[in-house]
Amino acid sequence: MATPPETIFLGEAAAVAEPQSLKTAMDSTTDTDGELGFSTPSDESRKPSRWHQARTLAAAFIINFIVGGLLFSFGIYQALYQSMTNEETTPFHGASSAEIGLIGTLSVSVMTILAPFAVAWTHHLSPQVVVCSGGVLFGLANVLTSFGKALWHFQLAQGLLLGVGSCLAYMPSMTVAPTWFTARRALAMGIVSSGTGIGGLIWAPVTDACIKSMDFRDTLRLTGALAAALICAAGAALDWEPSTVTAPKTNDSKTVRLQGFFRGLLPGWEIAKQRTFIAQALGAALQSAAYYTPVFFLASYAKTLGYSDSDGANFTAVSNACNAIGKISVGLLADRVGRLNLFFLTTFLSAAVTLGLWVPSTVVGVAHPALGKALFLGFTVLYGLFASAYVSLFPAALVELFGLQQLRHVSGVMYMVQGMAALVGTPVAGVTVRGSAAVEASDDYTWMAVVVGALLFATTGAVAWVRGEVMMSHRVGRRLEWKA
């Protein structure tokens, strides 16, 4: 069975020295996974062929394209389900925006809440097994959703079960792909993660068109079957880079095999108690609590400005296109200006455009629809560009802060924190929408926009805290290190 290296997720070796406190903690935290046979990048004896790099890049991109693209297109279903709340014969009769929004929130939050387990299983088993299992569950979740008769059926199938399948498919793609790249790892992972945005760009209008031509239940069955086939095909091509794998030690003990499923889930206490770890976890929670709310409610909000269902789908597609552009651009710029510097700047800008464009759009949209539409269009483009950068830079920032040796222990917990925050943040934001789910005015969304903007500004403060910790730890006399 192929076993992965210690190096996971995107980012190159830290460009700057690690903080002394973190280095001390890492030195005191021993890796107990020796029987799994991990090797480090320094053990590489040959360069991977371009063919294998291209195959891995394509496989990981396809998984992001399917999983992320369909999840980020949930706004189409959100708007559809909300439009059915006044129909007594539908599963959504009398449901609120928050109750419907919980469906999409569950899927994206569970995808990251279970990250520590998915990463551990990808190490213990093979990437192919984990990804294909996720693909089957992903397709099954969509098919089961199509038979839903009550709101809770959709929350369990399109929410919880889809989230489990998404996690098992998505996390290995972000774990395995970096092992095939060295100098251009950040750019490669930017391309991989852009699959989410490009997928949303394509899936949003396709989903809308299918719903209009064959109703939403048949659309769920079609997309479920297609997604399962593509995810499994891509997963079959995903494997660890051979030169970074060593043979595992043989041990037939059932206890040892069982422990392998849960080993390495958490970082050591010496890492977890560091201020940098706390600040990074705080920022991850705040950002994730805000990030998905605009994505899921774009189509619904667009209808309050007078746009049609098709226009709402187009807004979702535009947002996802900008998402992809932002991720790739960040991958190109990060090494030039410093990953943590860009991390702070893009987070600040995503907060600024939310309070500067979306909030005014909700306020003036009733009396001045044209101005409200212009502001909303600007917000859709800029939020897609800047907010997505946080997602792309997050793993690279973890490399900078904690190093490669501790990354697989830290990353799972950080993604779990993000998922738990999203599980709370998006439903709470949905509750702030005034009235019933059949919203008629743009100013019903004002408090939602304010909450999202406030959370993103709080995230900016947490990122600044992280940047300050790194700057002070790298100080030489009175000289501060600005590029990090």
Coordinates of C-alpha atoms in Angstrom, one line a residue:
M1 CA 0.0 0.0 0.0
A2 CA 1.4 3.4 -1.0
T3 CA 2.1 5.6 2.0
P4 CA 2.4 9.4 1.8
P5 CA 5.2 11.7 2.8
E6 CA 5.1 14.2 5.5
T7 CA 4.7 16.9 3.0
I8 CA 1.0 17.7 2.3
F9 CA -1.1 20.6 0.9
L10 CA 0.3 23.4 -1.1
G11 CA 3.2 25.8 -0.4
E12 CA 6.9 25.5 -0.7
A13 CA 9.3 25.1 2.2
A14 CA 9.0 28.1 4.5
A15 CA 10.8 31.0 2.9
V16 CA 11.6 32.5 6.3
A17 CA 12.8 30.9 9.5
E18 CA 10.2 29.5 11.8
P19 CA 9.6 31.4 15.0
Q20 CA 11.9 30.1 17.7
S21 CA 9.0 29.2 20.0
L22 CA 7.4 27.1 17.3
K23 CA 10.7 25.5 16.4
T24 CA 11.2 24.5 20.0
A25 CA 7.7 23.1 20.1
M26 CA 8.2 21.2 16.9
D27 CA 11.5 19.7 18.2
S28 CA 9.8 18.5 21.3
T29 CA 6.9 17.0 19.4
T30 CA 7.9 13.6 18.1
D31 CA 6.2 11.9 15.2
T32 CA 4.8 8.6 16.4
D33 CA 4.1 7.4 12.9
G34 CA 7.3 5.6 12.2
E35 CA 5.7 2.4 11.3
L36 CA 4.0 4.2 8.4
G37 CA 7.3 4.8 6.7
F38 CA 7.2 8.5 6.0
S39 CA 10.0 10.1 4.1
T40 CA 10.8 13.8 3.6
P41 CA 11.4 15.8 0.4
S42 CA 15.1 15.6 1.0
D43 CA 14.9 11.8 0.4
E44 CA 13.9 12.4 -3.2
S45 CA 16.1 10.5 -5.6
R46 CA 14.6 11.5 -8.9
K47 CA 12.4 14.1 -10.4
P48 CA 8.9 13.1 -11.2
S49 CA 8.1 12.9 -14.9
R50 CA 6.1 15.7 -16.5
W51 CA 3.5 13.1 -17.6
H52 CA 2.9 12.0 -14.0
Q53 CA 2.8 15.6 -12.8
A54 CA 0.2 16.5 -15.5
R55 CA -1.9 13.4 -14.7
T56 CA -1.9 14.2 -11.0
L57 CA -2.7 17.9 -11.7
A58 CA -5.6 16.9 -14.0
A59 CA -7.0 14.4 -11.6
A60 CA -6.9 16.8 -8.6
F61 CA -8.4 19.6 -10.8
I62 CA -11.3 17.4 -11.9
I63 CA -12.1 16.4 -8.3
N64 CA -12.1 20.1 -7.3
F65 CA -14.1 20.9 -10.5
I66 CA -16.8 18.4 -9.5
V67 CA -17.0 18.6 -5.8
G68 CA -16.3 22.3 -5.3
G69 CA -18.1 23.3 -8.4
L70 CA -21.3 21.6 -7.4
L71 CA -21.1 22.7 -3.8
F72 CA -20.5 26.3 -4.8
S73 CA -23.6 26.1 -7.1
F74 CA -25.9 25.3 -4.3
G75 CA -27.1 28.9 -4.5
I76 CA -29.2 27.8 -7.5
Y77 CA -31.0 25.3 -5.3
Q78 CA -31.2 27.8 -2.4
A79 CA -33.1 30.3 -4.6
L80 CA -35.3 27.5 -6.0
Y81 CA -36.2 26.1 -2.6
Q82 CA -37.0 29.5 -1.3
S83 CA -39.4 30.1 -4.2
M84 CA -41.3 27.0 -3.2
T85 CA -42.0 28.0 0.4
N86 CA -45.5 29.3 -0.4
E87 CA -46.5 26.1 -2.1
E88 CA -48.2 23.7 0.2
T89 CA -47.4 20.6 -1.8
T90 CA -43.6 21.1 -1.6
P91 CA -41.1 19.9 1.0
F92 CA -40.2 23.5 1.7
H93 CA -43.6 24.9 2.6
G94 CA -43.2 27.5 5.4
A95 CA -39.4 27.0 5.7
S96 CA -37.2 30.0 6.5
S97 CA -34.1 31.1 4.6
A98 CA -31.9 29.8 7.5
E99 CA -33.6 26.4 7.5
I100 CA -33.0 26.0 3.7
G101 CA -29.5 27.5 3.9
L102 CA -28.6 24.8 6.5
I103 CA -28.6 22.3 3.6
G104 CA -25.7 24.0 1.8
T105 CA -24.0 24.9 5.1
L106 CA -24.0 21.3 6.3
S107 CA -22.3 20.1 3.1
V108 CA -19.5 22.6 3.1
S109 CA -18.9 22.5 6.8
V110 CA -18.9 18.7 7.1
M111 CA -16.5 18.6 4.2
T112 CA -13.9 20.3 6.4
I113 CA -15.0 19.2 9.9
L114 CA -14.1 15.6 8.9
A115 CA -10.7 16.7 7.4
P116 CA -8.5 15.2 10.1
F117 CA -10.1 11.8 9.6
A118 CA -9.9 12.0 5.8
V119 CA -6.2 13.0 5.9
A120 CA -5.4 10.2 8.3
W121 CA -7.2 7.7 6.2
T122 CA -5.5 8.9 3.0
H123 CA -2.2 8.2 4.8
H124 CA -3.3 4.8 6.2
L125 CA -5.1 3.6 3.1
S126 CA -4.5 4.6 -0.6
P127 CA -5.8 7.8 -2.2
Q128 CA -7.7 5.8 -4.7
V129 CA -9.8 4.0 -2.0
V130 CA -10.6 7.2 -0.2
V131 CA -11.5 9.2 -3.3
C132 CA -13.6 6.5 -4.9
S133 CA -15.5 6.0 -1.6
G134 CA -16.1 9.7 -1.6
G135 CA -17.3 9.7 -5.2
V136 CA -19.8 6.9 -4.5
L137 CA -21.2 8.7 -1.5
F138 CA -21.3 12.0 -3.4
G139 CA -23.4 10.4 -6.1
L140 CA -25.6 8.5 -3.7
A141 CA -26.3 11.7 -1.7
N142 CA -27.6 13.5 -4.8
V143 CA -29.8 10.6 -5.8
L144 CA -31.3 10.2 -2.3
T145 CA -32.0 13.9 -2.2
S146 CA -34.1 13.6 -5.4
F147 CA -36.5 11.4 -3.5
G148 CA -36.8 13.8 -0.5
K149 CA -40.4 14.5 0.7
A150 CA -39.6 16.7 3.7
L151 CA -37.1 19.5 4.5
W152 CA -35.1 17.3 6.9
H153 CA -34.6 14.7 4.1
F154 CA -32.8 17.4 2.1
Q155 CA -30.7 18.5 5.1
L156 CA -29.6 14.9 5.7
A157 CA -28.9 13.9 2.1
Q158 CA -27.9 17.0 0.3
G159 CA -26.4 18.4 3.4
L160 CA -24.8 15.8 5.8
L161 CA -24.2 12.9 3.5
L162 CA -23.1 15.1 0.6
G163 CA -20.6 16.7 3.0
V164 CA -19.1 13.3 4.0
G165 CA -18.7 12.3 0.4
S166 CA -17.2 15.7 -0.5
C167 CA -14.7 15.4 2.3
L168 CA -13.5 11.9 1.3
A169 CA -13.1 13.0 -2.3
Y170 CA -11.7 16.6 -1.8
M171 CA -9.2 16.2 1.0
P172 CA -7.0 13.6 -0.7
S173 CA -6.8 15.7 -3.9
M174 CA -5.3 18.5 -1.8
T175 CA -3.0 16.1 0.0
V176 CA -1.5 14.1 -2.8
A177 CA -1.0 16.7 -5.5
P178 CA 1.7 18.7 -3.7
T179 CA 4.0 15.7 -3.5
W180 CA 4.5 15.8 -7.2
F181 CA 5.8 19.4 -7.3
T182 CA 8.6 21.4 -5.8
A183 CA 9.6 24.8 -7.2
R184 CA 6.2 25.5 -8.7
R185 CA 4.1 23.9 -6.0
A186 CA 2.2 27.1 -5.1
L187 CA 1.2 27.7 -8.7
A188 CA 0.3 24.0 -9.2
M189 CA -2.0 24.1 -6.2
G190 CA -3.5 27.4 -7.3
I191 CA -4.5 25.7 -10.5
V192 CA -5.9 22.7 -8.6
S193 CA -7.9 24.8 -6.3
S194 CA -9.2 27.0 -9.2
G195 CA -11.2 23.9 -10.2
T196 CA -13.7 24.9 -7.6
G197 CA -14.3 28.3 -9.2
I198 CA -14.2 27.0 -12.8
G199 CA -16.6 24.2 -11.8
G200 CA -19.0 26.7 -10.3
L201 CA -18.8 28.8 -13.4
I202 CA -19.9 25.9 -15.5
W203 CA -22.2 24.0 -13.1
A204 CA -24.3 27.0 -12.0
P205 CA -25.8 27.8 -15.5
V206 CA -25.9 24.1 -16.4
T207 CA -27.8 23.2 -13.2
D208 CA -30.2 26.1 -13.8
A209 CA -30.9 25.0 -17.4
C210 CA -31.4 21.3 -16.3
I211 CA -33.8 22.3 -13.6
K212 CA -35.9 24.2 -16.1
S213 CA -35.9 21.4 -18.7
M214 CA -36.3 18.3 -16.5
D215 CA -37.2 19.6 -12.9
F216 CA -34.8 19.6 -10.0
R217 CA -35.3 16.0 -8.9
D218 CA -34.1 14.6 -12.3
T219 CA -31.3 17.2 -12.3
L220 CA -30.1 15.8 -8.9
R221 CA -30.1 12.3 -10.3
L222 CA -28.2 13.3 -13.4
T223 CA -25.6 15.3 -11.7
G224 CA -25.2 12.6 -9.0
A225 CA -24.5 9.9 -11.5
L226 CA -22.2 12.0 -13.6
A227 CA -20.3 13.3 -10.5
A228 CA -19.8 9.8 -9.1
A229 CA -18.3 8.5 -12.4
L230 CA -15.9 11.5 -12.9
I231 CA -14.7 11.5 -9.2
C232 CA -14.0 7.8 -9.3
A233 CA -12.2 8.0 -12.6
A234 CA -10.1 10.9 -11.4
G235 CA -9.4 9.2 -8.1
A236 CA -8.1 6.1 -9.9
A237 CA -5.3 8.3 -11.4
L238 CA -4.4 9.9 -8.0
D239 CA -1.4 8.3 -6.2
W240 CA 1.6 9.4 -4.2
E241 CA 4.8 10.4 -5.9
P242 CA 6.9 7.2 -5.8
S243 CA 10.2 8.7 -4.7
T244 CA 8.6 10.1 -1.5
V245 CA 7.2 6.8 -0.4
T246 CA 9.0 4.1 1.6
A247 CA 7.7 0.7 2.4
P248 CA 5.7 0.5 5.6
K249 CA 6.7 -1.8 8.4
T250 CA 4.8 -5.1 8.5
N251 CA 2.5 -5.5 11.5
D252 CA -0.5 -7.7 11.4
S253 CA -1.8 -6.6 14.8
K254 CA -5.5 -5.6 14.6
T255 CA -4.9 -3.0 17.2
V256 CA -2.1 -1.4 15.2
R257 CA -4.2 -1.4 12.0
L258 CA -7.1 0.2 13.9
Q259 CA -4.8 2.8 15.5
G260 CA -3.6 3.7 12.0
F261 CA -7.1 5.1 11.2
F262 CA -6.9 7.7 14.0
R263 CA -3.1 8.3 14.3
G264 CA -1.8 11.8 13.8
L265 CA -5.2 13.6 13.9
L266 CA -4.1 16.4 16.3
P267 CA -1.0 18.5 16.8
G268 CA 1.0 18.3 20.1
W269 CA 0.2 20.5 23.0
E270 CA 3.4 22.5 22.6
I271 CA 2.2 23.6 19.2
A272 CA -1.5 24.1 20.1
K273 CA -0.7 26.5 23.0
Q274 CA 1.4 28.9 20.8
R275 CA 0.0 32.4 20.2
T276 CA 0.5 31.9 16.5
F277 CA -1.6 28.7 16.4
I278 CA -4.4 30.4 18.4
A279 CA -4.4 33.5 16.2
Q280 CA -4.4 31.4 13.0
A281 CA -7.3 29.2 14.3
L282 CA -9.2 32.3 15.3
G283 CA -8.9 33.8 11.9
A284 CA -9.8 30.5 10.2
A285 CA -13.0 30.3 12.3
L286 CA -14.0 33.9 11.7
Q287 CA -13.4 33.8 7.9
S288 CA -15.2 30.5 7.4
A289 CA -18.2 31.8 9.4
A290 CA -18.6 34.5 6.8
Y291 CA -17.2 33.2 3.6
Y292 CA -20.0 30.9 2.3
T293 CA -22.9 33.2 3.1
P294 CA -22.6 35.4 0.0
V295 CA -21.9 32.4 -2.1
F296 CA -25.1 30.6 -1.1
F297 CA -27.3 33.7 -1.1
L298 CA -26.1 35.4 -4.3
A299 CA -28.9 34.1 -6.5
S300 CA -31.6 34.7 -3.8
Y301 CA -30.4 38.3 -3.2
A302 CA -30.2 39.0 -7.0
K303 CA -33.9 38.3 -7.3
T304 CA -34.7 41.1 -4.8
L305 CA -33.1 43.5 -7.2
G306 CA -35.4 42.4 -10.0
Y307 CA -33.2 39.8 -11.6
S308 CA -34.6 36.5 -13.0
D309 CA -33.6 33.0 -11.9
S310 CA -31.3 32.8 -14.9
D311 CA -29.7 36.1 -14.0
G312 CA -29.2 34.8 -10.4
A313 CA -27.4 31.7 -11.8
N314 CA -25.2 33.9 -13.9
F315 CA -24.2 35.9 -10.8
T316 CA -23.2 32.7 -9.2
A317 CA -21.2 31.7 -12.3
V318 CA -19.5 35.2 -12.4
S319 CA -18.5 34.8 -8.7
N320 CA -17.0 31.4 -9.3
A321 CA -15.1 32.6 -12.4
C322 CA -13.6 35.4 -10.3
N323 CA -12.9 32.8 -7.6
A324 CA -10.7 30.8 -10.0
I325 CA -8.9 33.9 -11.3
G326 CA -8.2 35.1 -7.8
K327 CA -6.7 31.7 -6.7
I328 CA -4.4 31.4 -9.7
S329 CA -3.3 35.1 -9.4
V330 CA -2.5 34.6 -5.8
G331 CA -0.4 31.6 -6.6
L332 CA 1.7 33.7 -8.9
L333 CA 2.1 36.7 -6.6
A334 CA 2.5 35.1 -3.2
D335 CA 6.3 34.4 -3.6
R336 CA 7.0 38.0 -4.7
V337 CA 5.3 40.0 -2.0
G338 CA 5.2 37.4 0.8
R339 CA 2.5 34.9 1.4
L340 CA 1.4 36.3 4.8
N341 CA 1.5 39.8 3.5
L342 CA -0.9 38.9 0.6
F343 CA -2.9 36.8 3.1
F344 CA -3.6 40.0 5.1
L345 CA -4.2 42.3 2.1
T346 CA -6.7 40.1 0.4
T347 CA -8.6 39.4 3.7
F348 CA -8.8 43.2 4.3
L349 CA -10.1 43.8 0.8
S350 CA -12.7 41.2 1.0
A351 CA -14.1 42.8 4.2
A352 CA -13.9 46.3 2.6
V353 CA -15.9 45.3 -0.5
T354 CA -18.5 43.6 1.6
L355 CA -19.2 46.7 3.7
G356 CA -18.4 49.1 0.9
L357 CA -20.5 47.6 -1.8
W358 CA -22.9 44.9 -0.6
V359 CA -24.3 46.8 2.4
P360 CA -25.0 49.9 0.3
S361 CA -26.6 47.8 -2.4
T362 CA -29.0 46.4 0.1
V363 CA -29.9 49.8 1.4
V364 CA -30.3 51.7 -1.9
G365 CA -31.7 48.8 -3.9
V366 CA -35.3 49.5 -3.0
A367 CA -35.4 53.2 -4.0
H368 CA -32.6 53.1 -6.6
P369 CA -32.6 49.6 -8.3
A370 CA -30.1 50.6 -10.9
L371 CA -27.5 51.8 -8.4
G372 CA -28.2 48.7 -6.2
K373 CA -27.6 46.5 -9.2
A374 CA -24.3 48.2 -10.0
L375 CA -23.0 47.9 -6.5
F376 CA -24.0 44.3 -6.3
L377 CA -22.2 43.5 -9.6
G378 CA -19.1 45.1 -8.3
F379 CA -19.4 43.2 -5.0
T380 CA -19.9 39.9 -6.9
V381 CA -16.7 40.4 -8.9
L382 CA -14.4 41.7 -6.2
Y383 CA -15.6 39.4 -3.5
G384 CA -14.9 36.4 -5.8
L385 CA -11.4 37.7 -6.4
F386 CA -10.3 38.6 -2.9
A387 CA -12.3 36.2 -0.6
S388 CA -11.1 33.2 -2.6
A389 CA -7.5 34.2 -2.0
Y390 CA -7.9 33.4 1.6
V391 CA -8.8 29.8 0.7
S392 CA -5.9 29.5 -1.7
L393 CA -3.3 31.0 0.7
F394 CA -4.5 29.2 3.8
P395 CA -2.4 26.0 3.4
A396 CA 0.6 28.0 2.2
A397 CA 0.3 30.1 5.4
L398 CA 0.3 27.0 7.5
V399 CA 3.6 25.9 5.8
E400 CA 5.1 29.3 6.7
L401 CA 4.0 29.2 10.3
F402 CA 4.4 25.6 11.3
G403 CA 6.8 24.0 8.8
L404 CA 6.4 20.8 6.8
Q405 CA 7.0 18.4 9.6
Q406 CA 4.0 19.5 11.6
L407 CA 1.7 20.4 8.7
R408 CA -0.3 17.2 8.5
H409 CA -1.1 17.4 12.2
V410 CA -2.0 21.1 12.1
S411 CA -3.9 21.3 8.8
G412 CA -6.6 18.8 9.7
V413 CA -7.5 20.7 12.9
M414 CA -7.5 24.0 11.1
Y415 CA -9.8 22.8 8.4
M416 CA -12.0 21.2 11.1
V417 CA -12.2 24.6 12.9
Q418 CA -13.3 26.2 9.6
G419 CA -16.0 23.6 9.1
M420 CA -17.4 24.1 12.6
A421 CA -17.5 27.8 12.1
A422 CA -19.3 27.6 8.8
L423 CA -21.8 25.3 10.4
V424 CA -22.7 28.1 12.8
G425 CA -22.0 31.3 10.8
T426 CA -24.1 30.8 7.6
P427 CA -27.3 29.7 9.4
V428 CA -27.0 32.6 11.9
A429 CA -26.5 35.0 8.9
G430 CA -29.6 33.4 7.3
V431 CA -31.7 34.1 10.4
T432 CA -30.9 37.9 10.0
V433 CA -32.9 37.9 6.7
R434 CA -36.1 39.6 7.7
G435 CA -39.5 38.0 7.1
S436 CA -40.2 34.6 5.5
A437 CA -38.1 32.9 2.9
A438 CA -40.1 34.6 0.2
V439 CA -38.1 37.8 0.4
E440 CA -39.2 40.7 -1.7
A441 CA -36.9 43.6 -0.9
S442 CA -33.2 44.1 -1.0
D443 CA -33.0 45.7 2.4
D444 CA -34.2 42.4 4.0
Y445 CA -30.5 41.4 3.5
T446 CA -28.9 44.4 5.1
W447 CA -28.1 42.7 8.4
M448 CA -26.8 39.7 6.6
A449 CA -24.3 41.8 4.7
V450 CA -23.3 43.7 7.9
V451 CA -22.7 40.4 9.8
V452 CA -20.5 39.1 6.9
G453 CA -18.5 42.3 6.7
A454 CA -18.0 42.5 10.5
L455 CA -16.7 38.9 10.6
L456 CA -14.3 39.5 7.7
F457 CA -12.9 42.6 9.4
A458 CA -12.4 40.6 12.6
T459 CA -10.6 38.0 10.4
T460 CA -8.3 40.8 9.2
G461 CA -7.4 41.5 12.8
A462 CA -6.6 37.9 13.4
V463 CA -4.4 37.7 10.3
A464 CA -2.7 40.9 11.4
W465 CA -2.0 39.3 14.8
V466 CA -0.4 36.3 13.0
R467 CA 1.7 38.6 10.8
G468 CA 2.8 40.5 13.8
E469 CA 3.9 37.4 15.7
V470 CA 6.0 36.3 12.7
M471 CA 7.5 39.8 12.2
M472 CA 8.5 40.0 15.9
S473 CA 10.0 36.5 15.9
H474 CA 12.1 37.3 12.9
R475 CA 13.4 40.6 14.3
V476 CA 17.1 41.1 14.1
G477 CA 18.0 43.8 16.6
R478 CA 15.6 46.7 15.7
R479 CA 15.2 45.5 12.1
L480 CA 11.9 43.8 11.3
E481 CA 11.3 41.3 8.5
W482 CA 8.5 42.6 6.3
K483 CA 8.4 39.9 3.6
A484 CA 6.8 36.8 4.9

